[in-house]
mmCIF file of C-alpha atoms in Angstrom:
data_model
loop_
_atom_site.group_PDB
_atom_site.id
_atom_site.type_symbol
_atom_site.label_atom_id
_atom_site.label_comp_id
_atom_site.label_asym_id
_atom_site.label_seq_id
_atom_site.Cartn_x
_atom_site.Cartn_y
_atom_site.Cartn_z
ATOM 1 C CA MET A 1 104.151 118.255 70.260
ATOM 2 C CA GLY A 2 101.463 119.621 72.553
ATOM 3 C CA ARG A 3 104.170 121.378 74.485
ATOM 4 C CA TRP A 4 105.265 123.317 71.377
ATOM 5 C CA ILE A 5 101.703 124.228 70.531
ATOM 6 C CA ARG A 6 101.130 125.606 73.988
ATOM 7 C CA PHE A 7 104.388 127.512 73.709
ATOM 8 C CA PHE A 8 103.403 129.163 70.425
ATOM 9 C CA ILE A 9 99.919 129.908 71.677
ATOM 10 C CA ALA A 10 101.460 131.641 74.682
ATOM 11 C CA VAL A 11 103.763 133.621 72.371
ATOM 12 C CA MET A 12 100.836 134.641 70.181
ATOM 13 C CA ILE A 13 98.770 135.719 73.161
ATOM 14 C CA GLY A 14 101.697 137.726 74.476
ATOM 15 C CA ALA A 15 102.267 139.373 71.105
ATOM 16 C CA ALA A 16 98.586 140.197 70.734
ATOM 17 C CA ALA A 17 98.460 141.663 74.219
ATOM 18 C CA ALA A 18 101.550 143.733 73.519
ATOM 19 C CA MET A 19 100.105 145.057 70.273
ATOM 20 C CA PHE A 20 96.819 145.907 71.936
ATOM 21 C CA TYR A 21 98.666 147.764 74.678
ATOM 22 C CA GLY A 22 100.879 149.628 72.239
ATOM 23 C CA TRP A 23 98.104 150.451 69.807
ATOM 24 C CA LYS A 24 95.153 151.173 72.039
ATOM 25 C CA VAL A 25 96.056 151.455 75.702
ATOM 26 C CA ASN A 26 99.244 153.467 75.491
ATOM 27 C CA PRO A 27 99.898 154.410 71.893
ATOM 28 C CA VAL A 28 102.911 156.302 70.680
ATOM 29 C CA ARG A 29 102.510 160.004 71.057
ATOM 30 C CA TYR A 30 104.411 162.005 68.542
ATOM 31 C CA ALA A 31 105.882 165.196 69.819
ATOM 32 C CA GLU A 32 108.374 167.791 68.721
ATOM 33 C CA THR A 33 107.725 167.086 65.078
ATOM 34 C CA THR A 34 108.307 169.438 62.191
ATOM 35 C CA PRO A 35 105.797 170.835 59.698
ATOM 36 C CA ASP A 36 107.108 168.685 56.867
ATOM 37 C CA THR A 37 105.677 165.650 58.647
ATOM 38 C CA LEU A 38 102.144 167.015 58.644
ATOM 39 C CA ARG A 39 99.443 165.026 56.974
ATOM 40 C CA VAL A 40 98.641 166.040 53.440
ATOM 41 C CA ASP A 41 95.330 167.739 54.245
ATOM 42 C CA PHE A 42 96.992 169.798 56.949
ATOM 43 C CA LYS A 43 99.657 170.756 54.463
ATOM 44 C CA THR A 44 96.955 171.761 52.008
ATOM 45 C CA ASP A 45 95.357 174.007 54.557
ATOM 46 C CA TYR A 46 98.770 175.404 55.394
ATOM 47 C CA VAL A 47 99.249 176.319 51.744
ATOM 48 C CA LEU A 48 95.836 177.934 51.742
ATOM 49 C CA MET A 49 96.794 180.009 54.757
ATOM 50 C CA VAL A 50 99.990 181.115 53.053
ATOM 51 C CA ALA A 51 97.955 182.049 49.993
ATOM 52 C CA GLU A 52 95.542 184.069 52.111
ATOM 53 C CA VAL A 53 98.373 185.921 53.783
ATOM 54 C CA TYR A 54 100.136 186.464 50.473
ATOM 55 C CA HIS A 55 96.963 188.066 49.239
ATOM 56 C CA ILE A 56 97.587 191.004 51.569
ATOM 57 C CA GLU A 57 101.360 190.919 51.999
ATOM 58 C CA LYS A 58 102.334 190.478 48.354
ATOM 59 C CA ASP A 59 105.715 189.229 49.450
ATOM 60 C CA PRO A 60 106.740 186.159 47.445
ATOM 61 C CA ASN A 61 109.943 185.656 49.379
ATOM 62 C CA LEU A 62 108.135 185.505 52.678
ATOM 63 C CA ALA A 63 105.575 183.139 51.215
ATOM 64 C CA ALA A 64 108.337 180.923 49.858
ATOM 65 C CA ARG A 65 109.995 180.832 53.258
ATOM 66 C CA ARG A 66 106.723 179.787 54.826
ATOM 67 C CA LEU A 67 106.231 177.066 52.267
ATOM 68 C CA ALA A 68 109.750 175.819 52.836
ATOM 69 C CA LEU A 69 108.669 174.727 56.286
ATOM 70 C CA ILE A 70 106.390 172.041 54.936
ATOM 71 C CA SER A 71 108.389 170.825 51.977
ATOM 72 C CA THR A 72 111.817 170.926 50.449
ATOM 73 C CA GLU A 73 110.321 171.123 46.971
ATOM 74 C CA ILE A 74 110.166 174.349 45.062
ATOM 75 C CA PRO A 75 107.198 176.480 46.091
ATOM 76 C CA SER A 76 105.318 176.158 42.810
ATOM 77 C CA ASP A 77 105.329 172.366 43.108
ATOM 78 C CA VAL A 78 104.091 172.603 46.658
ATOM 79 C CA VAL A 79 101.240 174.818 45.548
ATOM 80 C CA VAL A 80 100.341 172.561 42.644
ATOM 81 C CA LYS A 81 100.207 169.540 44.928
ATOM 82 C CA ALA A 82 98.063 171.438 47.379
ATOM 83 C CA ILE A 83 95.663 172.466 44.641
ATOM 84 C CA LYS A 84 95.347 168.877 43.469
ATOM 85 C CA GLU A 85 94.649 167.771 47.002
ATOM 86 C CA ALA A 86 92.169 170.581 47.527
ATOM 87 C CA GLU A 87 90.292 169.588 44.393
ATOM 88 C CA LYS A 88 89.721 166.154 45.869
ATOM 89 C CA THR A 89 88.304 167.536 49.082
ATOM 90 C CA PRO A 90 85.355 169.866 49.496
ATOM 91 C CA TYR A 91 87.238 173.124 49.449
ATOM 92 C CA SER A 92 85.214 176.104 48.417
ATOM 93 C CA SER A 93 85.704 177.546 44.970
ATOM 94 C CA THR A 94 86.943 180.724 46.601
ATOM 95 C CA ASP A 95 89.739 178.887 48.350
ATOM 96 C CA LEU A 96 90.631 176.989 45.238
ATOM 97 C CA GLY A 97 90.644 180.170 43.236
ATOM 98 C CA LEU A 98 92.860 181.819 45.804
ATOM 99 C CA MET A 99 95.419 179.054 45.558
ATOM 100 C CA GLN A 100 95.200 178.838 41.786
ATOM 101 C CA THR A 101 95.651 182.549 41.391
ATOM 102 C CA TRP A 102 98.623 182.450 43.652
ATOM 103 C CA GLY A 103 100.065 179.383 41.975
ATOM 104 C CA ARG A 104 100.081 181.121 38.628
ATOM 105 C CA LEU A 105 102.193 183.972 39.947
ATOM 106 C CA MET B 1 125.422 139.137 70.645
ATOM 107 C CA ILE B 2 127.427 141.148 68.132
ATOM 108 C CA GLY B 3 125.169 139.872 65.371
ATOM 109 C CA ASN B 4 122.078 141.108 67.192
ATOM 110 C CA ARG B 5 123.596 144.538 67.670
ATOM 111 C CA ALA B 6 124.580 144.676 64.025
ATOM 112 C CA ARG B 7 121.047 143.762 62.992
ATOM 113 C CA THR B 8 119.585 146.410 65.300
ATOM 114 C CA GLY B 9 121.993 149.018 63.987
ATOM 115 C CA GLY B 10 121.102 148.019 60.467
ATOM 116 C CA PHE B 11 117.444 148.690 61.112
ATOM 117 C CA LEU B 12 118.250 152.044 62.628
ATOM 118 C CA VAL B 13 120.384 153.092 59.682
ATOM 119 C CA LEU B 14 118.682 151.429 56.746
ATOM 120 C CA TRP B 15 115.101 151.541 57.887
ATOM 121 C CA PRO B 16 114.709 154.333 60.408
ATOM 122 C CA THR B 17 111.393 155.421 61.755
ATOM 123 C CA ARG B 18 109.784 157.965 59.479
ATOM 124 C CA TYR B 19 107.399 160.378 61.067
ATOM 125 C CA ARG B 20 104.587 161.309 58.771
ATOM 126 C CA ASP B 21 100.894 162.095 58.754
ATOM 127 C CA ASN B 22 101.205 164.082 61.906
ATOM 128 C CA ALA B 23 98.793 166.618 63.263
ATOM 129 C CA PRO B 24 99.669 170.209 64.130
ATOM 130 C CA ALA B 25 99.329 169.364 67.805
ATOM 131 C CA SER B 26 102.483 167.266 67.577
ATOM 132 C CA LEU B 27 104.628 170.133 66.341
ATOM 133 C CA SER B 28 107.384 171.484 68.497
ATOM 134 C CA GLU B 29 106.696 174.725 70.316
ATOM 135 C CA GLU B 30 108.721 176.721 67.840
ATOM 136 C CA TYR B 31 106.718 175.446 64.894
ATOM 137 C CA LYS B 32 103.495 175.757 66.807
ATOM 138 C CA ASP B 33 104.253 179.441 67.175
ATOM 139 C CA SER B 34 104.834 179.723 63.445
ATOM 140 C CA TYR B 35 101.628 177.847 62.739
ATOM 141 C CA ARG B 36 99.680 180.000 65.179
ATOM 142 C CA ALA B 37 101.076 183.174 63.691
ATOM 143 C CA LEU B 38 100.111 182.022 60.223
ATOM 144 C CA ILE B 39 96.597 181.273 61.408
ATOM 145 C CA ALA B 40 96.369 184.751 62.876
ATOM 146 C CA MET B 41 97.673 186.341 59.705
ATOM 147 C CA ALA B 42 95.191 184.386 57.625
ATOM 148 C CA TYR B 43 92.457 185.568 59.955
ATOM 149 C CA TYR B 44 93.743 189.100 59.578
ATOM 150 C CA ALA B 45 93.487 188.703 55.814
ATOM 151 C CA SER B 46 90.104 187.050 55.620
ATOM 152 C CA GLY B 47 88.344 188.030 58.830
ATOM 153 C CA ASP B 48 86.954 184.540 59.174
ATOM 154 C CA VAL B 49 87.076 183.887 62.885
ATOM 155 C CA ALA B 50 85.264 180.573 62.696
ATOM 156 C CA ARG B 51 87.871 179.190 60.381
ATOM 157 C CA ALA B 52 90.669 180.570 62.528
ATOM 158 C CA ARG B 53 89.128 178.982 65.590
ATOM 159 C CA SER B 54 88.861 175.630 63.849
ATOM 160 C CA ARG B 55 92.484 175.841 62.869
ATOM 161 C CA LEU B 56 93.579 176.805 66.344
ATOM 162 C CA VAL B 57 91.776 173.834 67.826
ATOM 163 C CA LEU B 58 94.221 171.649 65.935
ATOM 164 C CA LEU B 59 97.060 172.918 68.094
ATOM 165 C CA ARG B 60 95.286 171.675 71.199
ATOM 166 C CA ASP B 61 96.203 174.559 73.414
ATOM 167 C CA ALA B 62 94.644 174.472 76.835
ATOM 168 C CA ASP B 63 93.532 178.084 76.476
ATOM 169 C CA ILE B 64 93.525 179.255 72.899
ATOM 170 C CA ALA B 65 93.051 182.938 73.642
ATOM 171 C CA ALA B 66 95.758 182.969 76.294
ATOM 172 C CA ALA B 67 98.157 181.218 73.948
ATOM 173 C CA LEU B 68 97.506 183.825 71.275
ATOM 174 C CA ILE B 69 97.893 186.789 73.559
ATOM 175 C CA SER B 70 100.969 185.319 75.186
ATOM 176 C CA GLN B 71 102.537 184.781 71.800
ATOM 177 C CA ALA B 72 101.618 188.312 70.795
ATOM 178 C CA GLN B 73 103.487 189.646 73.802
ATOM 179 C CA ARG B 74 106.483 187.455 73.089
ATOM 180 C CA SER B 75 106.461 188.473 69.450
ATOM 181 C CA MET B 76 106.357 192.109 70.406
ATOM 182 C CA MET B 77 109.334 191.686 72.703
ATOM 183 C CA GLU B 78 111.225 189.776 70.050
ATOM 184 C CA GLY B 79 110.663 192.511 67.526
ATOM 185 C CA ARG B 80 108.489 190.488 65.191
ATOM 186 C CA PRO B 81 106.603 192.344 62.446
ATOM 187 C CA GLU B 82 103.877 194.593 63.731
ATOM 188 C CA ALA B 83 101.273 192.998 61.502
ATOM 189 C CA GLU B 84 101.932 189.643 63.077
ATOM 190 C CA VAL B 85 101.700 191.014 66.594
ATOM 191 C CA ARG B 86 98.519 192.836 65.733
ATOM 192 C CA ALA B 87 96.975 189.804 64.104
ATOM 193 C CA LEU B 88 97.784 187.599 67.084
ATOM 194 C CA SER B 89 96.359 190.123 69.508
ATOM 195 C CA LEU B 90 93.216 190.709 67.517
ATOM 196 C CA LEU B 91 92.533 187.047 67.133
ATOM 197 C CA GLY B 92 93.255 186.454 70.801
ATOM 198 C CA LEU B 93 90.829 189.164 71.821
ATOM 199 C CA GLU B 94 88.278 187.890 69.369
ATOM 200 C CA ILE B 95 88.531 184.356 70.646
ATOM 201 C CA ALA B 96 88.417 185.593 74.219
ATOM 202 C CA SER B 97 85.337 187.654 73.615
ATOM 203 C CA GLY B 98 83.704 184.668 72.056
ATOM 204 C CA ASP B 99 81.554 186.512 69.612
ATOM 205 C CA ASN B 100 81.868 186.896 65.903
ATOM 206 C CA THR B 101 81.727 190.635 65.694
ATOM 207 C CA ALA B 102 84.501 192.554 64.104
ATOM 208 C CA PRO B 103 87.374 193.310 66.440
ATOM 209 C CA GLN B 104 87.169 196.809 67.778
ATOM 210 C CA VAL B 105 90.056 197.199 70.131
ATOM 211 C CA THR B 106 93.358 198.428 68.906
ATOM 212 C CA LEU B 107 96.598 197.481 70.493
ATOM 213 C CA LEU B 108 98.218 200.803 71.042
ATOM 214 C CA PRO B 109 96.416 203.273 73.250
ATOM 215 C CA THR B 110 96.636 206.906 72.416
ATOM 216 C CA THR B 111 96.166 209.752 74.821
ATOM 217 C CA THR B 112 94.213 211.822 72.336
ATOM 218 C CA PRO B 113 90.549 211.069 72.609
ATOM 219 C CA LEU B 114 88.771 210.783 69.313
ATOM 220 C CA THR B 115 85.516 212.119 70.704
ATOM 221 C CA PRO B 116 85.244 214.884 73.256
ATOM 222 C CA PRO B 117 83.753 213.982 76.602
ATOM 223 C CA THR B 118 80.029 214.172 76.447
ATOM 224 C CA SER B 119 79.510 215.694 79.896
ATOM 225 C CA LEU B 120 81.967 218.043 81.383
ATOM 226 C CA PRO B 121 81.382 219.181 84.940
ATOM 227 C CA THR B 122 80.413 222.798 85.061
ATOM 228 C CA SER B 123 81.256 224.929 87.999
ATOM 229 C CA THR B 124 79.295 227.965 86.903
ATOM 230 C CA PRO B 125 76.676 228.750 89.520
ATOM 231 C CA THR B 126 73.221 229.592 88.440
ATOM 232 C CA ASN B 127 72.166 233.142 89.083
ATOM 233 C CA THR B 128 69.022 233.008 91.137
ATOM 234 C CA GLY B 129 69.012 236.638 92.046
ATOM 235 C CA VAL B 130 69.964 236.226 95.688
ATOM 236 C CA PRO B 131 73.567 235.255 95.911
ATOM 237 C CA THR B 132 74.257 232.431 98.258
ATOM 238 C CA PRO B 133 77.947 232.544 98.734
ATOM 239 C CA VAL B 134 79.775 229.435 99.586
ATOM 240 C CA VAL B 135 82.957 230.009 101.382
ATOM 241 C CA ALA B 136 85.514 227.329 101.305
ATOM 242 C CA TRP B 137 87.751 227.220 104.279
ATOM 243 C CA THR B 138 91.266 226.420 103.364
ATOM 244 C CA PRO B 139 93.767 226.478 106.194
ATOM 245 C CA THR B 140 97.085 227.941 105.278
ATOM 246 C CA LEU B 141 100.213 226.274 106.349
ATOM 247 C CA ALA B 142 102.091 229.480 106.885
ATOM 248 C CA ASN B 143 99.962 230.624 109.832
ATOM 249 C CA THR B 144 99.298 228.310 112.653
ATOM 250 C CA PRO B 145 95.773 229.073 113.740
ATOM 251 C CA ASP B 146 95.254 229.750 117.337
ATOM 252 C CA SER B 147 92.253 228.495 119.172
ATOM 253 C CA ALA B 148 90.216 231.646 118.628
ATOM 254 C CA SER B 149 90.687 231.772 114.908
ATOM 255 C CA LEU B 150 90.160 228.033 114.681
ATOM 256 C CA ALA B 151 86.833 228.416 116.421
ATOM 257 C CA THR B 152 85.885 231.140 114.011
ATOM 258 C CA SER B 153 86.801 228.996 111.117
ATOM 259 C CA GLN B 154 84.812 226.119 112.458
ATOM 260 C CA ALA B 155 81.824 228.387 112.857
ATOM 261 C CA SER B 156 82.215 229.571 109.305
ATOM 262 C CA GLN B 157 82.192 225.980 108.188
ATOM 263 C CA ASP B 158 79.057 225.108 110.103
ATOM 264 C CA LYS B 159 76.909 227.868 108.705
ATOM 265 C CA PRO B 160 77.211 230.023 105.643
ATOM 266 C CA ALA B 161 78.941 233.209 106.371
ATOM 267 C CA THR B 162 77.472 236.461 105.408
ATOM 268 C CA GLN B 163 79.997 238.075 103.212
ATOM 269 C CA SER B 164 79.869 241.305 101.475
ATOM 270 C CA GLY B 165 80.948 241.827 97.969
ATOM 271 C CA THR B 166 80.593 239.812 94.866
ATOM 272 C CA PRO B 167 80.997 236.151 95.462
ATOM 273 C CA THR B 168 83.489 234.452 93.293
ATOM 274 C CA PRO B 169 82.454 231.030 92.247
ATOM 275 C CA PRO B 170 84.939 228.324 92.945
ATOM 276 C CA THR B 171 86.828 227.406 89.897
ATOM 277 C CA SER B 172 87.347 223.785 89.321
ATOM 278 C CA THR B 173 89.110 222.370 86.348
ATOM 279 C CA PHE B 174 88.338 218.928 85.152
ATOM 280 C CA THR B 175 91.092 217.023 83.485
ATOM 281 C CA PRO B 176 89.769 213.942 81.752
ATOM 282 C CA PRO B 177 91.936 210.885 82.240
ATOM 283 C CA PRO B 178 93.704 209.524 79.189
ATOM 284 C CA THR B 179 91.443 207.189 77.351
ATOM 285 C CA PHE B 180 92.251 204.256 75.186
ATOM 286 C CA THR B 181 91.176 204.498 71.660
ATOM 287 C CA ILE B 182 88.472 202.111 70.685
ATOM 288 C CA ALA B 183 88.271 202.287 66.994
ATOM 289 C CA PRO B 184 87.284 199.751 64.379
ATOM 290 C CA LEU B 185 90.219 198.271 62.583
ATOM 291 C CA PRO B 186 89.259 197.701 59.001
ATOM 292 C CA HIS B 187 90.280 194.506 57.407
ATOM 293 C CA PRO B 188 92.223 194.934 54.237
ATOM 294 C CA HIS B 189 89.827 192.693 52.443
ATOM 295 C CA PRO B 190 86.245 191.743 52.929
ATOM 296 C CA PRO B 191 85.613 188.306 54.355
ATOM 297 C CA LEU B 192 85.699 185.638 51.746
ATOM 298 C CA LEU B 193 82.991 183.123 51.251
ATOM 299 C CA ARG B 194 84.014 179.940 52.910
ATOM 300 C CA ALA B 195 82.959 176.417 53.081
ATOM 301 C CA SER B 196 81.888 175.149 56.419
ATOM 302 C CA PRO B 197 84.907 174.416 58.634
ATOM 303 C CA SER B 198 83.745 170.882 59.058
ATOM 304 C CA THR B 199 84.075 170.271 55.361
ATOM 305 C CA TRP B 200 87.582 171.506 54.783
ATOM 306 C CA PHE B 201 89.329 168.311 55.181
ATOM 307 C CA LYS B 202 88.361 164.933 54.114
ATOM 308 C CA ASN B 203 87.230 162.263 56.485
ATOM 309 C CA LYS B 204 86.072 163.678 59.798
ATOM 310 C CA SER B 205 86.157 166.566 62.155
ATOM 311 C CA PHE B 206 89.462 167.602 63.622
ATOM 312 C CA ALA B 207 88.138 168.290 67.017
ATOM 313 C CA THR B 208 87.054 164.725 67.568
ATOM 314 C CA ARG B 209 89.884 162.984 65.874
ATOM 315 C CA THR B 210 92.677 161.347 67.808
ATOM 316 C CA TRP B 211 96.145 161.715 66.477
ATOM 317 C CA ASN B 212 97.923 159.213 68.540
ATOM 318 C CA SER B 213 98.174 156.395 66.067
ATOM 319 C CA PRO B 214 100.861 156.692 63.406
#
């Protein structure tokens, strides 16, 4: 019985050491990813950038192509999601207004 | 053995790894270029260099300004839209200069100066009453000077020659070199009021965050 306990303790120690190594010492480094895998706040800022650029370009097709990089949804849904996310975070009213104005177009 | 392989294959097919919640630094180079260009265009629209800088930090380039200018050159060679090239260049120069003043250097130099040179060299001698002629000795290639005439010429170089007649002042024309135009490039829109870059996103600052964990 003591032999089995020692065996499982050794397994647990090995598993814990492996997890520590994989999580802290040498974690996975993501590379060569695509914009649709960005975190939601990065996506929100991306939408804000597209809105800012649209403000001077006035080209909805180009804006839609840019938005297609971060989501396969239709552009209006992407913008609505970004606005909802921006309302949760301390975005300035100017930024929110920019996105809302653009989202209504 | 076959069962293990089947189980492993099942995990790969049914439950593959899903990459999500990534940072811009993990993007492939192609998408990083798109992201960088969008940052530059947003800067071009808003004129907010602090925000652009904060966004560029997310890409974790070793040299942000060099990355921008390099991409501007590549974009120009690839025939990308002029506005994009201009925005990348302006932001690169702005980041490189390190100040927050409005960018004042245009990309394309023109040979027509906007302002005339302030001081042009004048070759008109002042008339002091007693003419002091200055004779410039210019050897001609057609005649090989002999020793006697060479000595005379040397003597004329050493001391001013007394010459009769009206002295003709040497005419010198000054051609200013082509200058690059340094003109302010107006932004299409005035800078917008922004929140502090540190408060854009929830949680904490991007610059200090590590993106390694999934």
